[in-house]
């Protein structure tokens, strides 16, 4: 996903913050790590947009929202068992035979 910002040479890069907002613009509590112009985050399970906030070199506020609504796809879920649960399951299945 790309968020195009015109005149990037006129932006104070150290002031930039990226946030995730719902499709309706409501804030999401997903943590975002921004390094330069590259962001890393775990996509939420709900549809979302990218919100870029910062300041220009002159100090004017900048706010850009992505046009596309992003939807989570192909979510991989793995069951997590404690060591005790797996052992209990093995014992129970062996006693059933």
XYZ file of N, CA and C in Angstrom:
291
model
N 0.850 -1.175 0.000
C 0.000 0.000 0.000
C 0.888 1.228 0.000
N 0.600 2.142 -0.858
C 1.371 3.380 -0.908
C 0.464 4.557 -0.611
N 1.000 5.505 0.101
C 0.319 6.764 0.359
C 1.184 7.835 -0.283
N 0.707 8.390 -1.381
C 1.491 9.382 -2.115
C 1.332 10.763 -1.489
N 2.456 11.399 -1.269
C 2.465 12.741 -0.699
C 3.251 13.623 -1.650
N 2.583 14.626 -2.198
C 3.270 15.504 -3.138
C 4.255 16.411 -2.398
N 5.279 16.823 -3.112
C 6.286 17.739 -2.586
C 6.962 17.215 -1.319
N 7.362 15.929 -1.338
C 7.959 15.331 -0.137
C 9.234 16.036 0.312
N 9.887 16.786 -0.598
C 11.089 17.526 -0.209
C 10.759 18.740 0.660
N 9.471 19.073 0.779
C 9.066 20.213 1.597
C 8.461 19.771 2.935
N 8.589 18.479 3.250
C 8.026 17.941 4.479
C 9.120 17.756 5.523
N 8.816 18.093 6.745
C 9.716 17.842 7.865
C 9.556 16.361 8.226
N 10.444 15.506 7.722
C 10.318 14.051 7.881
C 10.299 13.626 9.346
N 10.997 14.346 10.218
C 11.034 13.960 11.633
C 9.695 14.201 12.331
N 8.812 14.979 11.716
C 7.515 15.264 12.331
C 6.438 14.261 11.910
N 6.756 13.395 10.954
C 5.736 12.497 10.415
C 5.300 11.425 11.405
N 3.997 11.175 11.446
C 3.403 10.102 12.245
C 2.388 9.399 11.354
N 2.395 8.086 11.395
C 1.426 7.306 10.631
C 0.495 6.622 11.607
N -0.786 6.728 11.354
C -1.795 6.084 12.196
C -2.732 5.285 11.309
N -3.356 4.295 11.895
C -4.378 3.536 11.194
C -5.728 4.003 11.702
N -6.628 4.237 10.758
C -7.986 4.644 11.121
C -8.965 3.699 10.435
N -10.130 3.530 11.046
C -11.158 2.696 10.455
C -11.625 3.279 9.132
N -12.393 2.505 8.388
C -12.912 2.964 7.101
C -13.743 4.239 7.274
N -14.335 4.403 8.461
C -15.147 5.587 8.752
C -14.327 6.745 9.330
N -13.014 6.544 9.493
C -12.143 7.593 10.018
C -11.887 7.512 11.505
N -12.529 6.570 12.180
C -12.321 6.438 13.628
C -10.933 5.863 13.910
N -10.264 6.348 14.971
C -8.901 5.874 15.250
C -8.882 4.408 15.675
N -7.844 3.677 15.231
C -7.622 2.297 15.645
C -6.416 2.286 16.574
N -6.373 1.343 17.472
C -5.283 1.323 18.465
C -4.119 0.439 18.044
N -3.931 0.244 16.754
C -2.833 -0.572 16.241
C -1.520 0.202 16.301
N -0.495 -0.342 16.980
C 0.797 0.350 17.015
C 1.478 0.340 15.647
N 2.068 1.474 15.275
C 2.753 1.612 13.993
C 4.176 2.096 14.252
N 5.139 1.405 13.640
C 6.531 1.823 13.726
C 6.893 2.502 12.411
N 7.328 3.747 12.475
C 7.666 4.504 11.271
C 9.150 4.829 11.297
N 9.863 4.371 10.263
C 11.289 4.640 10.143
C 11.515 5.306 8.792
N 11.799 6.587 8.812
C 11.906 7.321 7.551
C 10.544 7.353 6.888
N 10.471 6.802 5.701
C 9.185 6.735 5.000
C 8.681 5.299 4.879
N 9.169 4.402 5.740
C 8.736 3.011 5.747
C 8.047 2.712 7.071
N 6.852 2.134 6.993
C 6.087 1.825 8.198
C 5.938 0.316 8.358
N 5.905 -0.124 9.606
C 5.687 -1.528 9.922
C 4.563 -1.610 10.944
N 3.592 -2.482 10.673
C 2.503 -2.681 11.618
C 1.806 -3.996 11.314
N 1.096 -4.507 12.306
C 0.297 -5.710 12.129
C -1.091 -5.258 11.672
N -1.520 -5.668 10.481
C -2.819 -5.196 9.982
C -3.964 -5.618 10.899
N -4.863 -4.692 11.207
C -6.018 -5.056 12.026
C -6.984 -5.926 11.226
N -7.899 -6.577 11.908
C -8.861 -7.456 11.241
C -10.018 -6.691 10.617
N -10.116 -5.417 10.892
C -11.177 -4.594 10.319
C -10.608 -3.774 9.160
N -11.490 -3.315 8.270
C -11.066 -2.463 7.157
C -10.483 -1.164 7.723
N -9.421 -0.662 7.077
C -8.769 0.541 7.601
C -8.177 1.384 6.481
N -7.765 2.589 6.843
C -7.049 3.528 5.970
C -5.785 3.975 6.693
N -4.853 4.542 5.939
C -3.629 5.109 6.506
C -3.815 6.610 6.667
N -3.392 7.130 7.812
C -3.460 8.560 8.085
C -2.047 9.040 8.378
N -1.551 9.957 7.566
C -0.221 10.527 7.735
C -0.370 11.949 8.261
N 0.282 12.219 9.386
C 0.210 13.532 10.024
C 1.636 14.054 10.204
N 1.831 15.338 9.979
C 3.150 15.923 10.161
C 3.125 17.416 9.923
N 4.313 17.957 9.644
C 4.449 19.392 9.380
C 5.369 19.619 8.183
N 5.117 20.694 7.482
C 5.997 21.081 6.384
C 7.245 21.710 6.973
N 8.224 21.963 6.137
C 9.453 22.620 6.590
C 9.134 24.000 7.169
N 8.107 24.650 6.624
C 7.702 25.973 7.123
C 6.892 25.883 8.417
N 6.515 24.652 8.842
C 5.751 24.484 10.077
C 4.251 24.341 9.894
N 3.794 24.324 8.643
C 2.359 24.159 8.384
C 1.932 22.709 8.587
N 0.729 22.488 9.132
C 0.273 21.112 9.357
C -0.014 20.376 8.043
N 0.283 19.083 8.047
C 0.027 18.215 6.893
C -0.806 17.040 7.395
N -1.823 16.690 6.643
C -2.684 15.554 6.991
C -3.143 14.902 5.686
N -2.763 13.647 5.490
C -3.152 12.911 4.286
C -3.776 11.586 4.701
N -4.884 11.217 4.070
C -5.554 9.948 4.326
C -5.572 9.160 3.022
N -5.261 7.876 3.103
C -5.258 7.046 1.894
C -6.669 6.966 1.322
N -6.769 6.928 0.010
C -8.067 6.833 -0.654
C -8.646 5.432 -0.556
N -7.765 4.448 -0.639
C -8.214 3.057 -0.614
C -8.548 2.609 0.799
N -9.572 1.778 0.900
C -9.863 1.100 2.160
C -9.151 -0.241 2.087
N -8.366 -0.551 3.093
C -7.568 -1.769 3.114
C -8.298 -2.798 3.970
N -8.406 -4.020 3.457
C -9.088 -5.087 4.185
C -8.115 -6.219 4.476
N -8.200 -6.755 5.679
C -7.343 -7.884 6.056
C -7.768 -9.109 5.243
N -6.791 -9.848 4.745
C -7.061 -11.047 3.950
C -6.161 -12.168 4.442
N -6.623 -13.372 4.258
C -5.816 -14.566 4.536
C -5.199 -14.561 5.932
N -6.033 -14.381 6.917
C -5.547 -14.375 8.293
C -5.263 -15.807 8.711
N -4.081 -16.049 9.227
C -3.672 -17.376 9.673
C -3.872 -17.459 11.169
N -4.665 -18.428 11.589
C -4.888 -18.628 13.012
C -4.315 -19.968 13.406
N -3.557 -19.986 14.479
C -2.991 -21.216 15.008
C -3.460 -21.386 16.440
N -4.002 -22.551 16.765
C -4.380 -22.752 18.163
C -3.129 -22.826 19.031
N -3.217 -22.273 20.205
C -2.096 -22.304 21.142
C -2.519 -23.138 22.343
N -1.736 -24.152 22.625
C -2.027 -25.032 23.755
C -0.890 -24.931 24.763
N -1.247 -25.054 26.004
C -0.184 -25.135 27.003
C 0.350 -26.558 26.985
N 1.499 -26.763 27.540
C 2.118 -28.089 27.563
C 1.173 -29.088 28.245
N 0.526 -28.687 29.303
C -0.375 -29.557 30.051
C -1.559 -30.001 29.172
N -2.119 -29.082 28.388
C -3.271 -29.414 27.543
C -2.926 -30.473 26.511
N -1.760 -30.375 25.884
C -1.389 -31.368 24.870
C -1.219 -32.741 25.504
N -0.597 -32.775 26.657
C -0.373 -34.047 27.336
C -1.716 -34.678 27.717
N -2.637 -33.883 28.230
C -3.936 -34.394 28.602
C -4.663 -34.959 27.395
N -4.571 -34.277 26.256
C -5.239 -34.723 25.045
C -4.664 -36.057 24.594
N -3.339 -36.201 24.642
C -2.697 -37.475 24.241
C -3.127 -38.609 25.155
N -3.123 -38.361 26.446
C -3.511 -39.411 27.392
C -4.967 -39.822 27.178
N -5.816 -38.841 27.001
C -7.238 -39.154 26.828
C -7.459 -39.956 25.544
N -6.786 -39.602 24.460
C -6.987 -40.322 23.201
C -6.403 -41.734 23.288
N -5.320 -41.932 24.028
C -4.743 -43.279 24.134
C -5.612 -44.173 25.019
N -6.272 -43.585 26.004
C -7.156 -44.379 26.862
C -8.431 -44.760 26.145
N -8.800 -43.988 25.125
C -10.035 -44.262 24.393
C -9.891 -45.505 23.515
N -8.662 -45.933 23.166
C -8.469 -47.073 22.277
C -8.607 -48.372 22.990
